[in-house]
Backbone as ProteinMPNN parsed JSONL, in Angstrom:
{"seq_chain_A": "XXXXXXXXXXXXXXXXXXXXXXXXXXXXXXXXXXXXXXXXXXXXXXXXXXXXXXXXXXXXXXXXXXXXXXXXXXXXXXXXXXXXXXXXXXXXXXXXXXXXXXX", "coords_chain_A": {"N_chain_A": [[-53.315, -21.082, 13.714], [-50.923, -22.983, 15.351], [-49.059, -25.478, 16.686], [-45.472, -25.778, 17.318], [-43.579, -27.796, 15.595], [-40.906, -28.105, 16.578], [-40.922, -27.243, 19.098], [-40.319, -27.295, 22.735], [-42.741, -28.393, 23.703], [-44.096, -29.903, 21.786], [-41.974, -32.296, 21.201], [-41.846, -33.383, 23.29], [-44.243, -34.254, 23.546], [-44.213, -36.029, 21.115], [-42.295, -38.168, 22.279], [-44.118, -39.223, 23.748], [-46.74, -41.844, 23.392], [-49.96, -41.609, 21.518], [-52.015, -42.483, 22.948], [-51.361, -42.402, 25.743], [-51.402, -39.946, 26.277], [-53.446, -38.582, 27.598], [-53.263, -39.248, 30.535], [-50.471, -38.291, 30.785], [-50.915, -35.46, 30.549], [-52.96, -35.02, 32.418], [-51.185, -34.53, 34.635], [-49.491, -32.644, 34.086], [-51.125, -30.313, 33.617], [-53.446, -30.0, 35.431], [-56.029, -29.291, 35.407], [-57.032, -29.906, 33.235], [-59.411, -31.38, 30.743], [-59.634, -34.738, 29.93], [-61.207, -35.084, 27.793], [-60.492, -33.556, 26.103], [-58.056, -33.922, 24.965], [-56.347, -34.367, 22.049], [-55.3, -36.431, 19.338], [-51.586, -36.365, 18.251], [-50.225, -35.177, 15.283], [-48.71, -33.672, 13.57], [-48.037, -32.725, 10.706], [-48.217, -30.081, 9.409], [-46.672, -28.477, 10.365], [-44.249, -26.899, 10.326], [-42.07, -24.57, 9.02], [-40.716, -24.999, 6.374], [-42.438, -27.627, 5.789], [-44.867, -26.245, 5.555], [-44.375, -24.524, 3.142], [-43.872, -26.314, 1.236], [-46.1, -27.632, 1.077], [-48.078, -25.652, 0.257], [-46.794, -24.272, -1.872], [-44.856, -22.41, -4.251], [-46.245, -20.652, -5.329], [-47.941, -19.39, -3.418], [-48.405, -16.661, -1.018], [-46.88, -16.661, 2.017], [-47.071, -15.901, 5.33], [-45.399, -16.107, 8.339], [-45.553, -15.999, 11.803], [-43.74, -16.444, 14.942], [-44.426, -17.574, 17.714], [-44.213, -17.523, 21.36], [-46.36, -17.845, 23.978], [-47.407, -17.338, 27.584], [-46.27, -19.977, 29.621], [-48.345, -22.998, 29.633], [-47.863, -25.395, 31.003], [-47.369, -26.236, 33.625], [-48.114, -27.57, 36.1], [-49.318, -26.568, 37.799], [-47.59, -25.14, 39.373], [-45.648, -22.554, 40.966], [-42.536, -22.519, 40.859], [-41.852, -24.13, 38.724], [-43.2, -22.97, 36.752], [-42.184, -20.232, 36.662], [-39.554, -21.09, 35.967], [-39.918, -22.088, 33.436], [-40.923, -19.666, 31.962], [-38.453, -18.147, 32.166], [-36.812, -19.858, 30.468], [-38.36, -19.582, 28.354], [-37.927, -17.039, 27.594], [-35.069, -16.997, 26.848], [-34.578, -19.205, 25.068], [-33.703, -19.927, 21.572], [-35.446, -18.332, 18.361], [-36.322, -20.509, 16.75], [-37.55, -22.575, 18.258], [-39.539, -21.698, 19.383], [-43.164, -22.103, 20.661], [-45.422, -21.848, 19.266], [-47.007, -21.469, 16.023], [-48.175, -19.006, 13.721], [-50.021, -18.555, 11.177], [-50.372, -17.054, 7.885], [-51.702, -17.8, 4.881], [-51.63, -17.026, 1.468], [-53.243, -17.336, -1.733]], "CA_chain_A": [[-52.032, -20.827, 14.873], [-50.462, -24.766, 15.289], [-47.79, -25.979, 17.584], [-44.258, -25.392, 16.092], [-43.021, -29.06, 15.693], [-39.812, -28.131, 17.038], [-41.16, -26.753, 20.537], [-40.29, -28.618, 23.638], [-44.011, -29.22, 24.272], [-44.254, -31.098, 20.39], [-40.957, -32.851, 21.027], [-42.412, -34.259, 24.426], [-45.285, -35.374, 22.775], [-43.678, -37.184, 20.292], [-42.153, -39.221, 23.29], [-45.245, -40.145, 24.485], [-47.591, -42.358, 22.396], [-50.891, -40.815, 21.769], [-53.033, -42.971, 23.887], [-50.908, -42.059, 26.815], [-51.001, -38.354, 26.27], [-54.26, -37.989, 28.367], [-52.572, -39.507, 31.44], [-49.736, -37.39, 31.298], [-51.844, -34.42, 30.689], [-53.26, -34.9, 33.589], [-50.275, -34.412, 35.263], [-49.001, -31.306, 33.845], [-52.288, -29.672, 33.061], [-54.286, -30.628, 36.075], [-57.552, -28.736, 35.238], [-57.373, -30.213, 31.661], [-60.103, -32.743, 30.963], [-59.21, -35.85, 28.967], [-62.113, -35.168, 26.293], [-60.181, -32.051, 25.546], [-56.785, -34.318, 24.482], [-56.544, -34.917, 20.78], [-53.889, -37.145, 18.794], [-51.066, -35.144, 17.34], [-49.862, -35.646, 13.94], [-47.398, -32.655, 13.233], [-47.999, -32.566, 9.269], [-48.306, -28.687, 8.91], [-45.996, -27.737, 11.815], [-42.803, -26.496, 10.234], [-42.141, -23.803, 7.663], [-40.674, -26.19, 5.238], [-43.716, -28.426, 5.508], [-46.012, -25.266, 4.63], [-43.921, -24.089, 1.917], [-43.93, -27.458, 0.293], [-47.632, -27.891, 0.824], [-48.783, -24.532, -0.442], [-45.975, -24.162, -2.995], [-44.101, -20.983, -4.427], [-47.55, -19.647, -5.735], [-48.638, -18.653, -2.191], [-47.676, -16.018, 0.049], [-46.999, -17.641, 3.425], [-46.695, -15.102, 6.582], [-45.356, -16.998, 9.463], [-45.277, -15.453, 13.067], [-43.5, -17.346, 15.735], [-44.516, -16.982, 19.443], [-44.552, -18.502, 22.656], [-47.436, -17.574, 25.335], [-46.956, -17.952, 28.931], [-46.333, -21.545, 29.948], [-49.288, -23.75, 30.272], [-47.706, -26.958, 31.321], [-46.714, -26.253, 34.815], [-48.405, -28.567, 36.785], [-49.939, -25.528, 38.708], [-46.365, -25.0, 40.667], [-44.818, -21.683, 40.481], [-41.215, -22.603, 40.465], [-42.046, -24.75, 37.347], [-43.59, -21.72, 35.823], [-40.855, -19.534, 36.518], [-38.173, -21.751, 35.018], [-40.531, -21.933, 31.76], [-40.657, -18.308, 31.64], [-37.13, -18.031, 31.972], [-36.719, -20.568, 29.152], [-39.201, -19.213, 26.987], [-37.052, -15.465, 27.273], [-33.784, -17.35, 26.38], [-34.657, -20.059, 23.851], [-33.801, -19.51, 20.25], [-36.519, -18.425, 18.032], [-36.887, -21.518, 16.235], [-37.965, -23.41, 19.075], [-40.933, -21.039, 19.684], [-44.13, -23.14, 20.867], [-46.488, -22.04, 18.729], [-46.755, -20.857, 14.851], [-49.476, -18.495, 13.431], [-49.845, -18.935, 9.838], [-51.463, -16.72, 6.974], [-51.579, -18.181, 3.498], [-52.676, -16.203, 0.376], [-52.921, -17.731, -3.096]], "C_chain_A": [[-52.048, -22.676, 15.121], [-49.182, -24.483, 16.371], [-46.98, -25.867, 16.334], [-43.894, -27.215, 16.397], [-41.606, -29.136, 16.421], [-40.03, -27.797, 18.485], [-40.799, -27.688, 21.477], [-41.526, -29.451, 24.023], [-44.177, -30.36, 22.953], [-43.137, -32.158, 20.623], [-40.872, -33.914, 22.248], [-43.585, -34.84, 24.261], [-45.13, -36.158, 21.962], [-43.181, -38.178, 21.23], [-43.12, -39.918, 23.411], [-46.399, -40.558, 23.568], [-48.962, -41.718, 22.841], [-51.912, -41.259, 22.492], [-52.78, -42.593, 25.535], [-51.033, -40.448, 26.915], [-52.257, -37.786, 27.358], [-53.654, -38.096, 30.292], [-51.731, -38.659, 31.828], [-50.098, -35.761, 31.366], [-52.214, -33.938, 31.97], [-52.5, -34.303, 34.683], [-49.709, -33.009, 35.013], [-49.787, -30.168, 33.805], [-53.43, -30.109, 34.393], [-55.73, -30.511, 35.859], [-57.818, -29.203, 33.912], [-58.329, -31.406, 31.546], [-59.677, -33.575, 29.807], [-60.21, -35.794, 27.757], [-61.302, -34.076, 25.515], [-58.499, -32.502, 24.926], [-57.32, -35.158, 23.17], [-55.16, -35.732, 20.306], [-53.242, -36.182, 18.076], [-50.428, -35.899, 16.364], [-48.613, -34.888, 13.321], [-46.984, -32.734, 11.686], [-47.442, -31.254, 8.681], [-47.518, -27.893, 10.123], [-44.615, -27.196, 11.785], [-43.029, -25.586, 9.163], [-41.861, -24.298, 6.479], [-41.921, -26.88, 4.772], [-44.935, -27.395, 4.573], [-45.626, -24.964, 3.369], [-44.005, -25.294, 0.903], [-45.48, -27.697, 0.002], [-48.567, -26.869, 0.021], [-47.988, -24.012, -1.68], [-45.725, -22.594, -2.962], [-45.239, -19.806, -4.961], [-48.16, -19.031, -4.619], [-47.856, -17.873, -1.79], [-47.999, -16.494, 1.505], [-46.46, -16.459, 4.362], [-46.482, -16.01, 7.757], [-45.026, -16.191, 10.8], [-44.723, -16.827, 14.015], [-43.732, -16.872, 16.917], [-44.478, -17.978, 20.461], [-45.035, -17.463, 23.939], [-46.802, -17.729, 26.621], [-46.895, -19.351, 29.029], [-47.914, -21.931, 30.361], [-49.322, -25.181, 31.104], [-46.591, -26.946, 32.493], [-46.814, -26.775, 36.014], [-48.739, -27.839, 38.127], [-48.443, -25.166, 39.827], [-45.604, -23.81, 40.314], [-43.313, -21.634, 40.27], [-41.347, -23.228, 39.123], [-42.409, -23.601, 36.297], [-42.881, -20.616, 35.648], [-39.716, -19.83, 35.818], [-38.885, -21.657, 33.514], [-40.369, -20.608, 31.377], [-39.536, -17.855, 31.308], [-36.567, -18.6, 30.79], [-37.234, -20.113, 27.963], [-38.472, -17.75, 26.63], [-35.902, -16.055, 26.613], [-33.68, -18.329, 25.322], [-34.584, -19.524, 22.314], [-35.192, -19.467, 19.284], [-37.063, -19.802, 17.333], [-37.591, -22.615, 17.008], [-39.342, -22.543, 19.825], [-41.838, -22.353, 19.54], [-44.938, -23.243, 19.947], [-46.034, -20.916, 17.023], [-48.122, -20.213, 14.371], [-48.941, -18.231, 11.992], [-50.711, -17.978, 8.933], [-50.972, -17.198, 5.456], [-52.464, -17.432, 2.521], [-52.33, -16.811, -0.877], [-52.966, -16.757, -4.031]], "O_chain_A": [[-53.036, -23.408, 15.055], [-48.601, -23.441, 16.671], [-47.252, -25.845, 15.133], [-44.033, -27.682, 17.527], [-41.215, -30.232, 16.824], [-39.086, -28.176, 19.179], [-40.907, -28.88, 21.186], [-41.569, -30.603, 24.454], [-44.366, -31.553, 23.186], [-43.493, -33.198, 20.069], [-40.168, -34.922, 22.298], [-43.902, -35.888, 24.823], [-45.884, -37.131, 21.935], [-43.69, -39.278, 21.01], [-43.115, -41.135, 23.226], [-47.016, -39.665, 22.986], [-49.225, -41.363, 23.99], [-52.806, -40.449, 22.737], [-53.67, -42.504, 26.381], [-50.59, -39.915, 27.932], [-52.103, -36.696, 27.91], [-53.679, -37.151, 31.081], [-51.848, -38.133, 32.935], [-49.575, -34.988, 32.168], [-51.941, -32.865, 32.509], [-53.05, -33.647, 35.568], [-49.517, -32.303, 36.003], [-49.263, -29.062, 33.939], [-54.425, -30.672, 33.936], [-56.532, -31.421, 36.071], [-58.901, -28.877, 33.425], [-58.079, -32.406, 32.219], [-59.379, -33.025, 28.747], [-59.965, -36.485, 26.768], [-61.553, -33.821, 24.337], [-57.768, -31.614, 24.488], [-58.154, -36.057, 23.067], [-54.098, -35.609, 20.916], [-53.811, -35.318, 17.408], [-50.108, -37.078, 16.514], [-47.704, -35.437, 12.698], [-45.795, -32.801, 11.373], [-46.569, -31.163, 7.819], [-47.867, -26.828, 10.631], [-43.905, -27.024, 12.776], [-44.007, -25.703, 8.426], [-42.622, -24.116, 5.529], [-42.388, -26.772, 3.637], [-45.562, -27.592, 3.532], [-46.434, -25.1, 2.45], [-44.226, -25.043, -0.282], [-45.96, -27.909, -1.112], [-49.54, -27.171, -0.67], [-48.599, -23.313, -2.488], [-46.118, -21.769, -2.138], [-45.15, -18.578, -4.992], [-48.936, -18.103, -4.847], [-46.654, -18.039, -1.994], [-49.113, -16.659, 2.003], [-45.325, -16.063, 4.095], [-47.445, -16.677, 8.137], [-43.926, -15.647, 10.707], [-45.156, -17.97, 13.867], [-43.281, -15.772, 17.235], [-44.723, -19.171, 20.284], [-44.388, -16.648, 24.598], [-45.687, -18.243, 26.703], [-47.707, -19.923, 28.302], [-48.57, -21.321, 31.206], [-50.243, -25.819, 31.613], [-45.442, -27.388, 32.468], [-45.98, -26.633, 36.909], [-48.534, -28.295, 39.251], [-48.578, -24.982, 41.036], [-44.854, -23.935, 39.346], [-42.845, -20.757, 39.544], [-40.745, -22.569, 38.275], [-41.89, -23.461, 35.19], [-42.904, -20.013, 34.575], [-39.016, -19.037, 35.188], [-38.294, -21.142, 32.564], [-39.637, -20.386, 30.412], [-39.412, -17.191, 30.279], [-35.851, -17.892, 30.082], [-36.744, -20.196, 26.836], [-38.459, -17.362, 25.462], [-35.697, -15.478, 25.545], [-32.656, -18.297, 24.639], [-35.426, -18.714, 21.927], [-35.987, -20.403, 19.366], [-38.259, -20.078, 17.432], [-38.178, -23.51, 16.4], [-39.957, -22.988, 20.794], [-41.629, -23.313, 18.8], [-45.343, -24.346, 19.582], [-45.184, -20.035, 16.896], [-49.158, -20.838, 14.601], [-47.821, -17.829, 11.675], [-51.911, -18.058, 9.195], [-49.862, -16.889, 5.023], [-53.672, -17.233, 2.648], [-51.135, -16.845, -1.168], [-52.706, -17.017, -5.206]]}, "name": "protein", "num_of_chains": 1, "seq": "XXXXXXXXXXXXXXXXXXXXXXXXXXXXXXXXXXXXXXXXXXXXXXXXXXXXXXXXXXXXXXXXXXXXXXXXXXXXXXXXXXXXXXXXXXXXXXXXXXXXXXX"}
Protein backbone atom coordinates (compact mmCIF):
# COMPACT_ATOMS: atom_id res chain seq x y z
CA UNK A 1 0.00 0.00 0.00
CA UNK A 2 1.29 3.44 -0.92
CA UNK A 3 -0.10 6.96 -1.21
CA UNK A 4 -1.43 7.94 -4.63
CA UNK A 5 0.73 10.73 -6.06
CA UNK A 6 -2.40 12.49 -7.37
CA UNK A 7 -4.35 12.50 -4.09
CA UNK A 8 -5.03 15.76 -2.30
CA UNK A 9 -2.82 14.54 0.56
CA UNK A 10 0.18 13.94 -1.71
CA UNK A 11 -0.37 17.19 -3.60
CA UNK A 12 -0.43 19.12 -0.32
CA UNK A 13 2.66 17.24 0.84
CA UNK A 14 4.54 18.29 -2.30
CA UNK A 15 3.75 21.94 -1.57
CA UNK A 16 5.44 21.73 1.85
CA UNK A 17 9.19 21.16 2.15
CA UNK A 18 10.12 17.85 3.78
CA UNK A 19 11.76 19.59 6.73
CA UNK A 20 8.46 21.37 7.50
CA UNK A 21 6.25 18.25 7.35
CA UNK A 22 6.49 17.71 11.12
CA UNK A 23 5.17 21.19 11.91
CA UNK A 24 2.32 20.95 9.42
CA UNK A 25 1.33 17.42 10.47
CA UNK A 26 1.25 18.43 14.14
CA UNK A 27 -1.59 20.80 13.21
CA UNK A 28 -3.63 18.53 10.92
CA UNK A 29 -2.97 15.34 12.91
CA UNK A 30 -2.51 16.52 16.52
CA UNK A 31 -2.04 12.97 17.87
CA UNK A 32 0.80 12.17 15.47
CA UNK A 33 4.33 12.26 16.87
CA UNK A 34 7.11 13.95 14.91
CA UNK A 35 9.18 10.76 15.05
CA UNK A 36 6.50 9.19 12.79
CA UNK A 37 7.05 11.74 9.99
CA UNK A 38 9.15 10.58 7.04
CA UNK A 39 10.48 12.33 3.90
CA UNK A 40 8.27 11.96 0.83
CA UNK A 41 9.66 10.92 -2.55
CA UNK A 42 6.75 9.58 -4.70
CA UNK A 43 8.74 7.45 -7.18
CA UNK A 44 6.41 4.42 -7.19
CA UNK A 45 3.12 6.16 -6.59
CA UNK A 46 1.45 6.19 -10.01
CA UNK A 47 0.18 3.37 -12.18
CA UNK A 48 2.38 4.45 -15.10
CA UNK A 49 5.52 4.55 -12.90
CA UNK A 50 4.78 1.05 -11.62
CA UNK A 51 4.28 -0.32 -15.14
CA UNK A 52 7.53 1.31 -16.24
CA UNK A 53 9.46 -0.10 -13.26
CA UNK A 54 8.11 -3.65 -13.43
CA UNK A 55 7.81 -3.93 -17.20
CA UNK A 56 5.50 -5.85 -19.46
CA UNK A 57 6.62 -9.23 -18.12
CA UNK A 58 4.93 -8.52 -14.80
CA UNK A 59 1.31 -8.92 -13.86
CA UNK A 60 0.30 -5.81 -11.93
CA UNK A 61 -2.96 -5.48 -10.04
CA UNK A 62 -3.72 -2.09 -8.51
CA UNK A 63 -6.68 -1.14 -6.35
CA UNK A 64 -7.41 2.51 -5.67
CA UNK A 65 -9.17 3.30 -2.43
CA UNK A 66 -9.77 6.10 0.02
CA UNK A 67 -10.24 5.24 3.70
CA UNK A 68 -11.86 7.53 6.26
CA UNK A 69 -10.11 10.90 6.47
CA UNK A 70 -7.10 11.06 8.77
CA UNK A 71 -6.08 14.70 8.31
CA UNK A 72 -9.05 16.55 9.80
CA UNK A 73 -7.49 18.38 12.79
CA UNK A 74 -9.92 16.58 15.13
CA UNK A 75 -12.72 18.82 13.85
CA UNK A 76 -16.06 17.22 13.03
CA UNK A 77 -16.92 19.75 10.30
CA UNK A 78 -13.62 19.15 8.48
CA UNK A 79 -14.09 15.39 8.86
CA UNK A 80 -17.60 15.56 7.34
CA UNK A 81 -16.39 17.77 4.49
CA UNK A 82 -13.59 15.30 3.70
CA UNK A 83 -16.04 12.38 3.80
CA UNK A 84 -18.22 14.23 1.29
CA UNK A 85 -15.17 14.98 -0.87
CA UNK A 86 -14.01 11.34 -0.74
CA UNK A 87 -17.44 10.18 -1.89
CA UNK A 88 -17.59 12.53 -4.89
CA UNK A 89 -14.01 12.88 -6.13
CA UNK A 90 -12.90 11.00 -9.28
CA UNK A 91 -11.26 7.62 -8.70
CA UNK A 92 -7.90 8.79 -10.08
CA UNK A 93 -7.59 11.07 -7.01
CA UNK A 94 -8.04 8.24 -4.51
CA UNK A 95 -5.70 8.65 -1.57
CA UNK A 96 -4.14 5.17 -1.62
CA UNK A 97 -2.98 2.48 -4.01
CA UNK A 98 -2.86 -1.17 -3.01
CA UNK A 99 -0.43 -2.86 -5.39
CA UNK A 100 0.17 -6.54 -6.15
CA UNK A 101 2.92 -7.56 -8.60
CA UNK A 102 3.72 -11.02 -9.94
CA UNK A 103 6.67 -11.64 -12.26
